[in-house]
XYZ file of C-alpha atoms in Angstrom:
432
model
C 87.072 3.266 -13.556
C 84.581 2.825 -11.084
C 80.946 1.177 -11.942
C 78.145 3.630 -10.995
C 76.095 2.115 -8.107
C 73.615 -0.429 -8.853
C 71.497 0.054 -5.493
C 70.616 3.078 -3.637
C 68.155 3.968 -0.730
C 64.986 1.790 -2.463
C 67.473 -1.039 -1.745
C 66.368 -0.377 2.108
C 63.032 0.076 1.336
C 63.270 -3.558 -0.229
C 65.166 -4.579 2.729
C 62.678 -3.542 5.231
C 60.028 -5.731 3.003
C 62.111 -8.675 2.742
C 62.892 -8.387 6.903
C 59.033 -8.209 7.448
C 57.946 -11.231 5.183
C 60.609 -13.359 6.343
C 59.706 -14.402 10.111
C 61.972 -17.982 9.811
C 64.542 -19.132 7.513
C 62.123 -21.269 5.551
C 60.168 -17.725 4.592
C 63.878 -16.055 3.969
C 64.871 -18.392 1.598
C 61.287 -18.869 -0.213
C 61.350 -14.913 -0.690
C 64.853 -14.812 -2.049
C 63.940 -17.744 -4.602
C 61.338 -15.667 -5.494
C 63.605 -12.798 -6.528
C 65.805 -15.069 -8.183
C 63.198 -16.258 -10.106
C 62.140 -12.726 -11.335
C 65.617 -12.406 -12.554
C 65.831 -15.500 -14.268
C 66.902 -18.182 -12.145
C 65.463 -21.839 -12.298
C 65.349 -24.033 -9.343
C 67.061 -27.673 -9.729
C 66.287 -30.647 -7.515
C 68.985 -32.244 -5.749
C 67.550 -35.728 -6.884
C 67.552 -34.744 -10.321
C 70.772 -35.011 -13.028
C 71.900 -31.489 -13.596
C 73.249 -30.296 -16.704
C 76.096 -27.962 -17.989
C 73.974 -24.999 -19.375
C 74.599 -21.416 -18.812
C 71.852 -19.365 -16.710
C 71.127 -19.014 -13.217
C 69.820 -21.931 -10.833
C 69.494 -22.681 -7.138
C 68.833 -25.260 -4.621
C 66.633 -25.091 -1.919
C 67.376 -27.444 1.313
C 65.068 -26.451 4.340
C 66.099 -22.974 5.674
C 69.126 -22.869 3.229
C 69.772 -21.814 -0.574
C 72.418 -21.957 -2.766
C 71.986 -20.038 -6.155
C 74.601 -19.677 -8.766
C 74.771 -18.326 -12.348
C 76.938 -19.906 -15.102
C 78.004 -17.181 -17.666
C 78.483 -17.748 -21.441
C 82.026 -19.193 -21.993
C 82.420 -20.653 -18.383
C 84.981 -23.780 -18.293
C 84.886 -26.434 -15.994
C 87.719 -24.937 -14.149
C 86.176 -21.389 -13.962
C 86.591 -20.357 -9.986
C 83.450 -19.230 -8.306
C 83.086 -16.018 -6.320
C 80.715 -16.773 -3.347
C 78.621 -14.306 -0.972
C 78.094 -16.734 2.217
C 75.759 -15.541 4.593
C 73.208 -17.219 7.198
C 69.300 -17.243 7.435
C 68.500 -17.915 11.272
C 68.594 -15.781 14.118
C 68.406 -16.106 17.590
C 64.766 -16.615 18.950
C 62.504 -18.946 20.901
C 61.321 -22.053 19.233
C 58.309 -24.490 19.614
C 58.790 -27.446 21.358
C 57.551 -30.875 20.358
C 54.917 -30.736 23.050
C 53.625 -27.173 22.697
C 50.531 -27.022 24.479
C 51.207 -26.289 28.545
C 49.822 -23.720 31.207
C 48.382 -23.428 34.573
C 46.957 -21.200 36.805
C 44.185 -19.861 34.162
C 46.721 -19.090 31.560
C 47.345 -21.437 28.475
C 50.675 -21.095 27.236
C 53.217 -22.505 24.478
C 56.181 -24.570 25.681
C 59.442 -22.902 23.684
C 63.168 -23.528 23.852
C 65.513 -21.095 23.613
C 67.584 -21.087 20.160
C 70.955 -19.531 19.825
C 72.190 -16.718 22.030
C 69.380 -14.152 22.150
C 69.161 -11.090 24.475
C 66.141 -12.595 26.350
C 65.014 -9.356 27.858
C 64.251 -8.358 24.495
C 61.541 -10.717 23.940
C 59.451 -9.537 26.955
C 56.408 -7.711 27.067
C 56.354 -7.480 23.329
C 53.560 -8.422 20.751
C 54.686 -11.729 19.201
C 53.588 -13.783 16.317
C 54.512 -17.418 15.174
C 55.750 -18.631 11.898
C 57.252 -21.514 10.226
C 56.783 -24.804 8.396
C 54.404 -27.668 8.758
C 55.388 -31.469 7.867
C 52.730 -33.097 6.411
C 51.763 -36.931 6.265
C 52.259 -36.996 2.551
C 55.771 -35.721 2.611
C 55.040 -32.069 1.749
C 55.553 -28.941 4.020
C 53.603 -26.016 4.324
C 54.644 -22.281 5.078
C 52.571 -20.811 7.960
C 52.793 -17.263 9.342
C 50.601 -15.780 11.872
C 51.813 -12.238 11.646
C 49.503 -10.803 14.290
C 49.558 -10.769 18.242
C 49.271 -13.990 19.149
C 51.609 -14.667 22.165
C 53.124 -12.364 24.529
C 56.052 -13.251 27.300
C 54.992 -11.409 30.343
C 57.895 -10.112 32.543
C 56.994 -10.047 36.532
C 55.881 -6.876 37.994
C 58.243 -4.679 39.952
C 55.984 -4.868 42.927
C 56.695 -8.561 42.948
C 60.816 -8.313 42.529
C 61.925 -5.361 44.065
C 65.340 -6.796 43.540
C 65.687 -6.054 39.828
C 66.539 -2.361 40.166
C 69.451 -3.026 42.370
C 70.352 -6.708 40.844
C 69.374 -6.457 37.329
C 67.220 -8.449 35.712
C 67.487 -12.519 36.128
C 65.819 -14.843 33.546
C 65.484 -18.604 34.108
C 65.314 -19.812 30.253
C 63.033 -22.899 31.475
C 60.428 -20.994 33.647
C 60.501 -17.276 32.588
C 60.014 -17.373 28.793
C 56.925 -19.343 28.248
C 54.389 -17.245 26.487
C 50.869 -16.782 27.276
C 48.235 -17.147 24.116
C 44.833 -17.186 26.089
C 42.637 -18.057 29.021
C 41.780 -21.731 30.520
C 42.639 -23.938 32.869
C 42.201 -26.946 30.322
C 45.286 -27.615 28.439
C 44.563 -30.117 25.690
C 47.561 -31.739 23.159
C 47.470 -30.570 19.734
C 45.717 -27.263 20.536
C 48.009 -25.378 19.110
C 48.789 -27.415 15.759
C 45.337 -27.442 15.116
C 45.254 -23.963 15.092
C 47.848 -23.308 12.734
C 46.454 -25.893 10.511
C 43.293 -23.740 10.455
C 45.320 -20.711 9.372
C 47.280 -22.468 6.875
C 44.102 -24.053 5.096
C 45.502 -27.734 6.368
C 42.915 -30.177 6.887
C 43.227 -31.164 10.850
C 45.144 -33.933 11.639
C 47.581 -33.948 8.535
C 50.762 -32.076 10.451
C 52.901 -34.607 11.693
C 55.826 -32.405 12.292
C 56.645 -28.652 12.488
C 59.589 -26.036 12.927
C 58.020 -23.185 14.591
C 59.517 -19.830 15.964
C 58.215 -16.697 17.667
C 58.723 -13.102 15.798
C 58.195 -9.611 16.943
C 55.205 -8.236 14.824
C 56.432 -4.591 14.995
C 57.408 -3.929 11.488
C 60.714 -2.359 10.379
C 61.052 1.273 10.529
C 63.029 4.565 9.613
C 64.062 5.951 12.902
C 65.787 9.570 13.972
C 65.191 13.064 13.086
C 66.786 12.424 9.690
C 65.576 8.757 9.404
C 69.191 7.853 8.793
C 68.626 4.691 10.812
C 66.546 1.286 10.385
C 64.988 -0.415 13.697
C 64.074 -3.929 12.685
C 64.247 -7.791 13.306
C 66.377 -10.741 12.043
C 69.131 -8.154 10.657
C 71.427 -10.535 12.129
C 71.763 -11.827 9.493
C 68.513 -11.517 6.545
C 70.635 -8.218 5.923
C 73.462 -10.077 4.285
C 70.927 -12.106 2.718
C 68.985 -10.015 1.164
C 72.198 -7.869 0.058
C 73.635 -11.038 -1.395
C 70.316 -11.946 -3.447
C 70.369 -8.619 -5.089
C 73.512 -8.881 -5.863
C 73.419 -12.152 -7.557
C 70.557 -11.257 -9.435
C 72.116 -7.866 -10.624
C 75.208 -9.392 -12.041
C 72.814 -12.201 -13.882
C 71.134 -9.765 -15.655
C 73.927 -7.332 -16.331
C 75.945 -7.255 -19.982
C 79.087 -7.259 -18.306
C 81.086 -10.244 -19.162
C 81.712 -12.265 -15.800
C 85.140 -14.178 -15.441
C 83.817 -16.068 -12.336
C 80.627 -18.193 -11.742
C 79.064 -16.050 -8.999
C 77.243 -17.731 -6.066
C 74.883 -16.707 -3.289
C 75.188 -19.629 -0.335
C 73.026 -18.826 2.678
C 73.004 -21.522 5.325
C 71.026 -22.031 8.262
C 71.630 -22.913 11.712
C 74.889 -20.593 11.930
C 73.754 -19.210 15.670
C 74.117 -22.844 17.199
C 77.329 -24.227 15.214
C 76.515 -24.477 11.854
C 76.380 -28.496 11.820
C 73.495 -29.707 10.069
C 73.044 -30.389 6.746
C 71.688 -26.917 5.959
C 74.337 -25.180 7.979
C 77.945 -24.060 6.902
C 79.615 -27.025 8.244
C 77.324 -29.591 6.070
C 78.026 -30.837 2.645
C 75.831 -28.390 0.802
C 78.020 -25.940 -0.582
C 80.727 -28.446 -1.623
C 78.176 -30.825 -3.124
C 76.616 -27.761 -5.202
C 80.118 -26.271 -6.770
C 81.190 -29.715 -7.390
C 78.263 -30.935 -9.307
C 78.327 -27.483 -11.180
C 81.686 -28.294 -12.085
C 81.133 -31.795 -13.044
C 77.735 -30.940 -14.971
C 79.789 -28.871 -17.355
C 81.755 -31.563 -18.177
C 84.827 -31.369 -15.368
C 87.075 -33.849 -14.011
C 88.713 -33.857 -10.463
C 91.124 -31.725 -11.686
C 88.923 -29.108 -12.872
C 87.539 -29.164 -9.645
C 90.482 -28.622 -7.580
C 91.659 -25.824 -10.349
C 88.112 -23.926 -9.489
C 88.219 -24.353 -5.795
C 92.022 -23.073 -5.772
C 90.843 -19.860 -7.568
C 87.800 -19.372 -5.875
C 87.163 -16.523 -2.863
C 84.127 -16.241 -0.718
C 82.911 -13.114 0.925
C 81.405 -14.301 4.427
C 78.651 -11.481 5.134
C 77.348 -11.195 8.619
C 76.629 -8.450 10.735
C 79.086 -7.119 13.054
C 79.167 -4.504 16.085
C 79.354 -0.567 15.305
C 80.760 0.944 18.496
C 78.092 1.569 20.750
C 77.963 5.243 22.570
C 76.972 4.076 26.027
C 79.665 1.333 26.336
C 82.761 2.808 23.952
C 84.931 1.097 26.183
C 84.074 -2.196 25.352
C 85.381 -1.677 21.830
C 88.933 -1.663 20.615
C 90.153 1.823 21.340
C 91.745 2.388 17.495
C 89.063 0.276 15.629
C 85.764 2.298 15.982
C 83.122 0.909 13.226
C 80.230 3.860 12.962
C 76.767 3.523 11.635
C 76.202 4.815 8.155
C 79.673 4.725 7.030
C 79.899 1.688 5.052
C 80.747 -2.148 5.218
C 83.233 -3.585 7.886
C 85.801 -6.037 7.201
C 86.192 -8.534 10.072
C 89.734 -9.059 11.251
C 90.939 -11.640 14.021
C 94.533 -13.145 14.339
C 93.137 -16.099 16.311
C 90.682 -17.089 12.964
C 87.534 -16.453 14.655
C 87.185 -14.804 11.290
C 88.853 -15.634 8.241
C 90.340 -12.574 6.859
C 93.933 -12.130 6.197
C 96.127 -9.308 4.341
C 95.146 -11.173 0.856
C 91.397 -11.040 1.391
C 91.430 -7.600 2.607
C 92.845 -6.665 -1.059
C 90.149 -8.787 -2.602
C 87.460 -6.766 -0.332
C 89.186 -3.140 -0.548
C 89.567 -3.910 -4.344
C 85.543 -4.692 -4.858
C 84.752 -1.128 -2.705
C 86.870 0.965 -4.645
C 85.618 -0.145 -7.773
C 81.783 0.300 -6.238
C 82.867 3.637 -4.686
C 81.985 2.161 -1.236
C 83.676 3.116 1.853
C 84.589 0.703 4.143
C 85.893 0.208 7.853
C 88.016 -2.402 9.716
C 86.705 -4.086 13.094
C 88.745 -5.675 15.254
C 87.619 -6.740 19.085
C 89.078 -5.483 22.096
C 91.904 -7.860 23.477
C 89.967 -8.233 26.689
C 86.884 -9.297 25.032
C 86.120 -12.696 23.002
C 85.483 -12.391 19.611
C 82.389 -13.897 18.056
C 82.747 -15.807 14.856
C 80.876 -16.600 11.746
C 80.477 -18.949 8.554
C 83.935 -17.666 7.318
C 86.508 -19.795 8.860
C 84.037 -22.866 8.652
C 83.857 -22.223 4.937
C 87.528 -21.847 4.407
C 88.802 -25.099 6.714
C 85.703 -27.339 5.051
C 86.191 -26.170 1.148
C 89.826 -25.230 0.980
C 88.946 -21.924 -0.657
C 90.011 -18.080 0.752
C 87.754 -16.609 2.605
C 87.078 -13.015 3.536
C 84.761 -11.914 6.562
C 82.534 -8.760 6.295
C 79.376 -7.002 6.752
C 77.443 -4.251 8.518
C 78.061 -2.718 11.648
C 74.871 -2.729 13.824
C 74.003 -1.700 17.418
C 71.664 -4.609 19.979
C 72.858 -7.504 18.126
C 70.771 -10.690 18.866
C 68.061 -8.601 19.918
C 64.464 -9.225 19.280
C 64.876 -5.731 17.007
C 68.302 -4.411 15.689
C 69.520 -1.352 14.597
C 71.741 -0.212 11.654
C 72.645 2.968 9.510
C 70.234 3.458 6.878
C 72.743 3.448 4.117
C 74.840 0.612 5.085
C 72.550 -1.783 3.133
C 72.965 -0.411 -0.170
C 76.629 0.353 0.358
C 76.883 -3.453 1.023
C 75.345 -4.365 -1.894
C 77.040 -2.564 -4.375
C 80.059 -3.735 -2.693
C 78.799 -7.146 -3.332
C 77.926 -6.739 -6.996
C 81.700 -5.381 -7.545
C 83.099 -8.536 -5.956
C 80.972 -11.125 -7.685
C 81.286 -8.810 -11.126
C 85.608 -9.589 -10.406
């Protein structure tokens, strides 16, 4: 019997609010934690001893969150059902010495993070967000969500070749945003400004992790409002869906044969090799400590991992109407027609036949249609946290997601129905 869907279009409305409120990975995990707290979860510190009590718990580390729900009757060897995602998006990030400029313009020095579509950041009103690290060891979130910065494009009159040869951007010279006028550039100006914005005494900030973001809010698009345009869908769309699904199963009265988990990592866009990335020890440490806190042994840990399945949920490519030849001719995922199963025989995605069966069963239970994505043989295939998770922890992993256009742009596009279709499939998967 199919389970009635948990989410409808209201889920997409909430996604848009989540995107707008999460201009950095640090904001994203704080917002996910807030939603989980409302569902009864509580934060546990990695430096504390953990107990084996039932209920929802989560760990925050930088721009990553791992949350799990231990149901009544869970054994130490009870397997996990994991939704994996990532919190970071390609963008421009502030350098250690940010104050720069010249020729009467005040600028902020930035570095390119990940692989953004650089042209999408031009002539766009930008805010600035992230975290400030203070002298006492604490951190403070900051978000200047108004028109503060802009990367101005060169006028066509000064570059006539752009129409014939296309736009060519030098990452060092052409992407430094302006934020004011003046010839005097003083070290510390930007950080002093941000301290004022955050209500921090001047001189208390000793470190920062800051990034620019488009201040244009997410919006429904199209005649029938059947599309959503917004920032950071890759991959906050999956973080939001995973958070909603975990909260839903944790507050359900249905018995759970597995321990449902959300693992949202940072640094996927530059290789996942960090203490908060999928190639780091965070997920494995949390799962192992959960087993041991419930009185388990290494044998219980091995049994639990052997029965565990992870859905690595990340955005994928919808067929582009202007570039259909770039896609595999027999695999054309369409926006608005359900999540995609991502397959690559060279293990750029972790999906195999048995993994497909797991996802197909979940979608059938949820009454959700799904599609399959395979790259054109002549095009290189991207990758996700999926293969990393499978190899690092020895757990079955399946790559899925929502098909979008304009991936890695400052503003991306998806079907308005796909976020809640994905969330319903994730609920069915976590419920087992």
